[in-house]
Amino acid sequence: MAQKPKVEPHVGRLGYLQALVTEFQETESQDAKEQVLANLANFAYDPSNYQYLRQLQVLDLFLDSLSEENETLVEFAIGGLCNLCSDRANKEHILQTGGIPLIINCLSSPNEETVLSAVTTIMYLSSPGSGSHPELTAMPVVQCMLRFSLSANTRLRNLAQIFLEDFCSPSQVAEARHRPADSALGIPLPRTEAPQQP
């Protein structure tokens, strides 16, 4: 388990966040990386931290972590991005640095929380003022949301229905309904609980 970063009390919030970033970059322990990324994702929830997180390039750290094989790191990274992207500067950074495909790929995660955060992040990125990013409502994404709108998971079903109603045109939804299912991303519904260990 990761130790609390050693930071002098007078260093303040920026120093503490810097210590977390440094620990994430230097540790070899997957458990420590997970704990640090979870802490950074929690700090991303507070708008008073946005400037520091941008300064420390935590958005890029989260984006890079979306490509990890460790599902827990991906979960915390997309959670952090979801927390950050309600801010215009953070949203623009994500959009301009190629974050959209990485976030869309999270829709295929077997981890339910990862998928929920990915759907929410896509909704934030699709909101007015973000410019035109048609890949956020591309046909495979719309088809995926249609599948999610049939999920037994109430949270996922509701988010998908909101996405389809608020971010897609009726013609996009109709076209997605009539396209063969095999043309979608092949995204399975996420597991609702942890896989059973043999």
Short mmCIF file of N, CA and C in Angstrom, two decimals, residues 63-156:
data_model
loop_
_atom_site.label_atom_id
_atom_site.label_comp_id
_atom_site.label_asym_id
_atom_site.label_seq_id
_atom_site.Cartn_x
_atom_site.Cartn_y
_atom_site.Cartn_z
N LEU A 63 -5.04 10.67 -19.24
CA LEU A 63 -5.22 10.20 -20.61
C LEU A 63 -4.27 9.04 -20.93
N ASP A 64 -3.01 9.16 -20.51
CA ASP A 64 -2.04 8.08 -20.73
C ASP A 64 -2.47 6.80 -20.01
N SER A 65 -3.07 6.95 -18.85
CA SER A 65 -3.46 5.78 -18.05
C SER A 65 -4.65 5.04 -18.65
N LEU A 66 -5.38 5.68 -19.57
CA LEU A 66 -6.51 4.99 -20.21
C LEU A 66 -6.05 3.83 -21.08
N SER A 67 -4.77 3.82 -21.45
CA SER A 67 -4.24 2.75 -22.29
C SER A 67 -3.60 1.62 -21.48
N GLU A 68 -3.66 1.72 -20.17
CA GLU A 68 -3.06 0.70 -19.30
C GLU A 68 -3.86 -0.60 -19.38
N GLU A 69 -3.19 -1.71 -19.15
CA GLU A 69 -3.88 -3.00 -19.08
C GLU A 69 -4.57 -3.18 -17.74
N ASN A 70 -4.09 -2.48 -16.72
CA ASN A 70 -4.65 -2.56 -15.38
C ASN A 70 -6.00 -1.84 -15.37
N GLU A 71 -7.10 -2.60 -15.25
CA GLU A 71 -8.45 -2.04 -15.30
C GLU A 71 -8.71 -1.04 -14.17
N THR A 72 -8.06 -1.23 -13.03
CA THR A 72 -8.27 -0.32 -11.91
C THR A 72 -7.66 1.05 -12.23
N LEU A 73 -6.50 1.07 -12.86
CA LEU A 73 -5.90 2.34 -13.26
C LEU A 73 -6.79 3.04 -14.29
N VAL A 74 -7.34 2.29 -15.22
CA VAL A 74 -8.23 2.87 -16.23
C VAL A 74 -9.47 3.45 -15.55
N GLU A 75 -10.02 2.72 -14.59
CA GLU A 75 -11.20 3.19 -13.87
C GLU A 75 -10.94 4.53 -13.18
N PHE A 76 -9.81 4.64 -12.49
CA PHE A 76 -9.51 5.88 -11.77
C PHE A 76 -9.17 7.00 -12.75
N ALA A 77 -8.51 6.67 -13.84
CA ALA A 77 -8.14 7.69 -14.83
C ALA A 77 -9.38 8.28 -15.49
N ILE A 78 -10.31 7.43 -15.92
CA ILE A 78 -11.52 7.96 -16.56
C ILE A 78 -12.38 8.68 -15.53
N GLY A 79 -12.35 8.23 -14.28
CA GLY A 79 -13.06 8.94 -13.22
C GLY A 79 -12.50 10.34 -13.01
N GLY A 80 -11.18 10.45 -13.04
CA GLY A 80 -10.54 11.75 -12.91
C GLY A 80 -10.87 12.66 -14.07
N LEU A 81 -10.84 12.12 -15.29
CA LEU A 81 -11.19 12.93 -16.46
C LEU A 81 -12.65 13.38 -16.40
N CYS A 82 -13.51 12.48 -15.95
CA CYS A 82 -14.92 12.82 -15.81
C CYS A 82 -15.09 13.98 -14.83
N ASN A 83 -14.34 13.94 -13.74
CA ASN A 83 -14.40 15.02 -12.75
C ASN A 83 -13.87 16.33 -13.31
N LEU A 84 -12.89 16.27 -14.18
CA LEU A 84 -12.23 17.48 -14.69
C LEU A 84 -12.93 18.11 -15.89
N CYS A 85 -13.64 17.33 -16.68
CA CYS A 85 -14.07 17.86 -17.98
C CYS A 85 -15.28 18.76 -17.92
N SER A 86 -15.82 19.03 -16.75
CA SER A 86 -16.89 20.02 -16.68
C SER A 86 -16.31 21.44 -16.80
N ASP A 87 -15.00 21.57 -16.61
CA ASP A 87 -14.31 22.85 -16.75
C ASP A 87 -13.92 23.07 -18.22
N ARG A 88 -14.18 24.26 -18.74
CA ARG A 88 -13.94 24.54 -20.16
C ARG A 88 -12.49 24.31 -20.57
N ALA A 89 -11.52 24.80 -19.79
CA ALA A 89 -10.11 24.65 -20.15
C ALA A 89 -9.71 23.17 -20.16
N ASN A 90 -10.19 22.42 -19.18
CA ASN A 90 -9.89 20.99 -19.12
C ASN A 90 -10.53 20.26 -20.30
N LYS A 91 -11.78 20.61 -20.60
CA LYS A 91 -12.49 19.99 -21.72
C LYS A 91 -11.73 20.24 -23.02
N GLU A 92 -11.32 21.48 -23.24
CA GLU A 92 -10.59 21.80 -24.47
C GLU A 92 -9.27 21.04 -24.55
N HIS A 93 -8.59 20.90 -23.43
CA HIS A 93 -7.33 20.15 -23.43
C HIS A 93 -7.59 18.70 -23.85
N ILE A 94 -8.61 18.09 -23.28
CA ILE A 94 -8.94 16.69 -23.62
C ILE A 94 -9.27 16.57 -25.10
N LEU A 95 -10.07 17.49 -25.60
CA LEU A 95 -10.49 17.45 -27.01
C LEU A 95 -9.31 17.68 -27.96
N GLN A 96 -8.41 18.58 -27.59
CA GLN A 96 -7.31 18.94 -28.48
C GLN A 96 -6.12 17.99 -28.42
N THR A 97 -6.06 17.15 -27.42
CA THR A 97 -4.91 16.24 -27.30
C THR A 97 -5.25 14.80 -27.67
N GLY A 98 -6.33 14.62 -28.40
CA GLY A 98 -6.66 13.28 -28.88
C GLY A 98 -7.28 12.37 -27.84
N GLY A 99 -7.95 12.94 -26.87
CA GLY A 99 -8.55 12.13 -25.81
C GLY A 99 -9.81 11.39 -26.19
N ILE A 100 -10.49 11.86 -27.24
CA ILE A 100 -11.79 11.27 -27.58
C ILE A 100 -11.70 9.76 -27.88
N PRO A 101 -10.80 9.30 -28.74
CA PRO A 101 -10.75 7.85 -29.00
C PRO A 101 -10.43 7.03 -27.75
N LEU A 102 -9.56 7.56 -26.90
CA LEU A 102 -9.22 6.85 -25.66
C LEU A 102 -10.44 6.71 -24.76
N ILE A 103 -11.24 7.76 -24.69
CA ILE A 103 -12.43 7.75 -23.85
C ILE A 103 -13.49 6.82 -24.45
N ILE A 104 -13.68 6.88 -25.76
CA ILE A 104 -14.64 5.99 -26.43
C ILE A 104 -14.24 4.53 -26.22
N ASN A 105 -12.95 4.24 -26.24
CA ASN A 105 -12.50 2.86 -26.00
C ASN A 105 -12.91 2.36 -24.62
N CYS A 106 -13.05 3.26 -23.66
CA CYS A 106 -13.46 2.87 -22.31
C CYS A 106 -14.88 2.32 -22.28
N LEU A 107 -15.67 2.60 -23.32
CA LEU A 107 -17.03 2.05 -23.39
C LEU A 107 -17.01 0.53 -23.47
N SER A 108 -15.90 -0.05 -23.90
CA SER A 108 -15.82 -1.50 -24.03
C SER A 108 -15.22 -2.17 -22.80
N SER A 109 -15.01 -1.42 -21.74
CA SER A 109 -14.45 -1.99 -20.52
C SER A 109 -15.44 -2.96 -19.86
N PRO A 110 -14.94 -4.03 -19.27
CA PRO A 110 -15.82 -4.91 -18.50
C PRO A 110 -16.17 -4.31 -17.13
N ASN A 111 -15.49 -3.22 -16.77
CA ASN A 111 -15.71 -2.58 -15.47
C ASN A 111 -16.86 -1.58 -15.58
N GLU A 112 -17.89 -1.82 -14.83
CA GLU A 112 -19.09 -0.99 -14.86
C GLU A 112 -18.81 0.49 -14.55
N GLU A 113 -18.00 0.76 -13.54
CA GLU A 113 -17.70 2.14 -13.16
C GLU A 113 -16.92 2.86 -14.26
N THR A 114 -16.04 2.14 -14.93
CA THR A 114 -15.30 2.72 -16.05
C THR A 114 -16.27 3.14 -17.15
N VAL A 115 -17.21 2.27 -17.48
CA VAL A 115 -18.17 2.56 -18.54
C VAL A 115 -19.06 3.74 -18.14
N LEU A 116 -19.53 3.77 -16.91
CA LEU A 116 -20.37 4.87 -16.45
C LEU A 116 -19.63 6.21 -16.54
N SER A 117 -18.38 6.22 -16.11
CA SER A 117 -17.58 7.45 -16.19
C SER A 117 -17.32 7.84 -17.64
N ALA A 118 -17.10 6.84 -18.51
CA ALA A 118 -16.85 7.13 -19.93
C ALA A 118 -18.09 7.76 -20.57
N VAL A 119 -19.26 7.21 -20.29
CA VAL A 119 -20.49 7.77 -20.86
C VAL A 119 -20.69 9.20 -20.37
N THR A 120 -20.50 9.42 -19.08
CA THR A 120 -20.65 10.76 -18.52
C THR A 120 -19.64 11.73 -19.11
N THR A 121 -18.41 11.28 -19.27
CA THR A 121 -17.36 12.12 -19.86
C THR A 121 -17.71 12.49 -21.29
N ILE A 122 -18.19 11.53 -22.06
CA ILE A 122 -18.59 11.81 -23.44
C ILE A 122 -19.72 12.85 -23.46
N MET A 123 -20.63 12.74 -22.52
CA MET A 123 -21.72 13.73 -22.45
C MET A 123 -21.17 15.12 -22.13
N TYR A 124 -20.25 15.22 -21.17
CA TYR A 124 -19.64 16.52 -20.86
C TYR A 124 -18.90 17.08 -22.07
N LEU A 125 -18.18 16.22 -22.77
CA LEU A 125 -17.41 16.68 -23.93
C LEU A 125 -18.31 17.07 -25.09
N SER A 126 -19.49 16.50 -25.15
CA SER A 126 -20.45 16.79 -26.22
C SER A 126 -21.26 18.04 -25.96
N SER A 127 -21.18 18.58 -24.77
CA SER A 127 -22.03 19.70 -24.38
C SER A 127 -21.71 20.94 -25.21
N PRO A 128 -22.66 21.87 -25.26
CA PRO A 128 -22.47 23.08 -26.06
C PRO A 128 -21.19 23.81 -25.68
N GLY A 129 -20.61 24.45 -26.67
CA GLY A 129 -19.39 25.20 -26.43
C GLY A 129 -18.13 24.41 -26.66
N SER A 130 -18.26 23.12 -26.95
CA SER A 130 -17.06 22.30 -27.15
C SER A 130 -16.68 22.21 -28.62
N GLY A 131 -17.39 22.93 -29.46
CA GLY A 131 -17.07 22.87 -30.88
C GLY A 131 -17.63 21.59 -31.49
N SER A 132 -17.34 21.39 -32.74
CA SER A 132 -17.87 20.23 -33.44
C SER A 132 -16.90 19.06 -33.31
N HIS A 133 -17.37 18.02 -32.70
CA HIS A 133 -16.59 16.77 -32.58
C HIS A 133 -17.52 15.61 -32.91
N PRO A 134 -17.77 15.39 -34.20
CA PRO A 134 -18.75 14.38 -34.61
C PRO A 134 -18.41 12.96 -34.14
N GLU A 135 -17.16 12.71 -33.83
CA GLU A 135 -16.80 11.36 -33.38
C GLU A 135 -17.47 11.00 -32.04
N LEU A 136 -17.89 12.03 -31.29
CA LEU A 136 -18.57 11.77 -30.02
C LEU A 136 -19.96 11.17 -30.22
N THR A 137 -20.55 11.44 -31.38
CA THR A 137 -21.86 10.87 -31.69
C THR A 137 -21.81 10.08 -32.99
N ALA A 138 -20.66 9.49 -33.28
CA ALA A 138 -20.51 8.63 -34.46
C ALA A 138 -21.43 7.42 -34.31
N MET A 139 -21.75 6.80 -35.42
CA MET A 139 -22.70 5.68 -35.41
C MET A 139 -22.32 4.57 -34.43
N PRO A 140 -21.06 4.13 -34.36
CA PRO A 140 -20.75 3.08 -33.38
C PRO A 140 -21.04 3.51 -31.93
N VAL A 141 -20.84 4.78 -31.61
CA VAL A 141 -21.12 5.27 -30.26
C VAL A 141 -22.63 5.27 -30.02
N VAL A 142 -23.39 5.73 -31.00
CA VAL A 142 -24.85 5.75 -30.87
C VAL A 142 -25.38 4.33 -30.72
N GLN A 143 -24.86 3.41 -31.52
CA GLN A 143 -25.29 2.01 -31.41
C GLN A 143 -24.94 1.45 -30.02
N CYS A 144 -23.77 1.80 -29.53
CA CYS A 144 -23.37 1.36 -28.20
C CYS A 144 -24.34 1.90 -27.14
N MET A 145 -24.71 3.17 -27.26
CA MET A 145 -25.64 3.77 -26.30
C MET A 145 -27.01 3.12 -26.40
N LEU A 146 -27.40 2.74 -27.60
CA LEU A 146 -28.67 2.00 -27.74
C LEU A 146 -28.62 0.69 -26.96
N ARG A 147 -27.51 -0.02 -27.07
CA ARG A 147 -27.35 -1.27 -26.32
C ARG A 147 -27.37 -0.99 -24.82
N PHE A 148 -26.65 0.06 -24.41
CA PHE A 148 -26.61 0.40 -22.98
C PHE A 148 -27.99 0.82 -22.48
N SER A 149 -28.81 1.40 -23.35
CA SER A 149 -30.15 1.83 -22.93
C SER A 149 -31.06 0.65 -22.62
N LEU A 150 -30.62 -0.55 -22.95
CA LEU A 150 -31.36 -1.77 -22.64
C LEU A 150 -30.76 -2.52 -21.44
N SER A 151 -29.76 -1.94 -20.83
CA SER A 151 -29.05 -2.59 -19.73
C SER A 151 -29.95 -2.80 -18.52
N ALA A 152 -29.67 -3.86 -17.79
CA ALA A 152 -30.36 -4.09 -16.52
C ALA A 152 -29.88 -3.11 -15.44
N ASN A 153 -28.70 -2.53 -15.67
CA ASN A 153 -28.15 -1.56 -14.72
C ASN A 153 -28.88 -0.23 -14.92
N THR A 154 -29.58 0.22 -13.91
CA THR A 154 -30.38 1.43 -14.00
C THR A 154 -29.55 2.67 -14.31
N ARG A 155 -28.40 2.80 -13.66
CA ARG A 155 -27.56 3.98 -13.90
C ARG A 155 -27.09 4.03 -15.35
N LEU A 156 -26.61 2.90 -15.86
CA LEU A 156 -26.13 2.85 -17.25
C LEU A 156 -27.28 3.09 -18.22
#
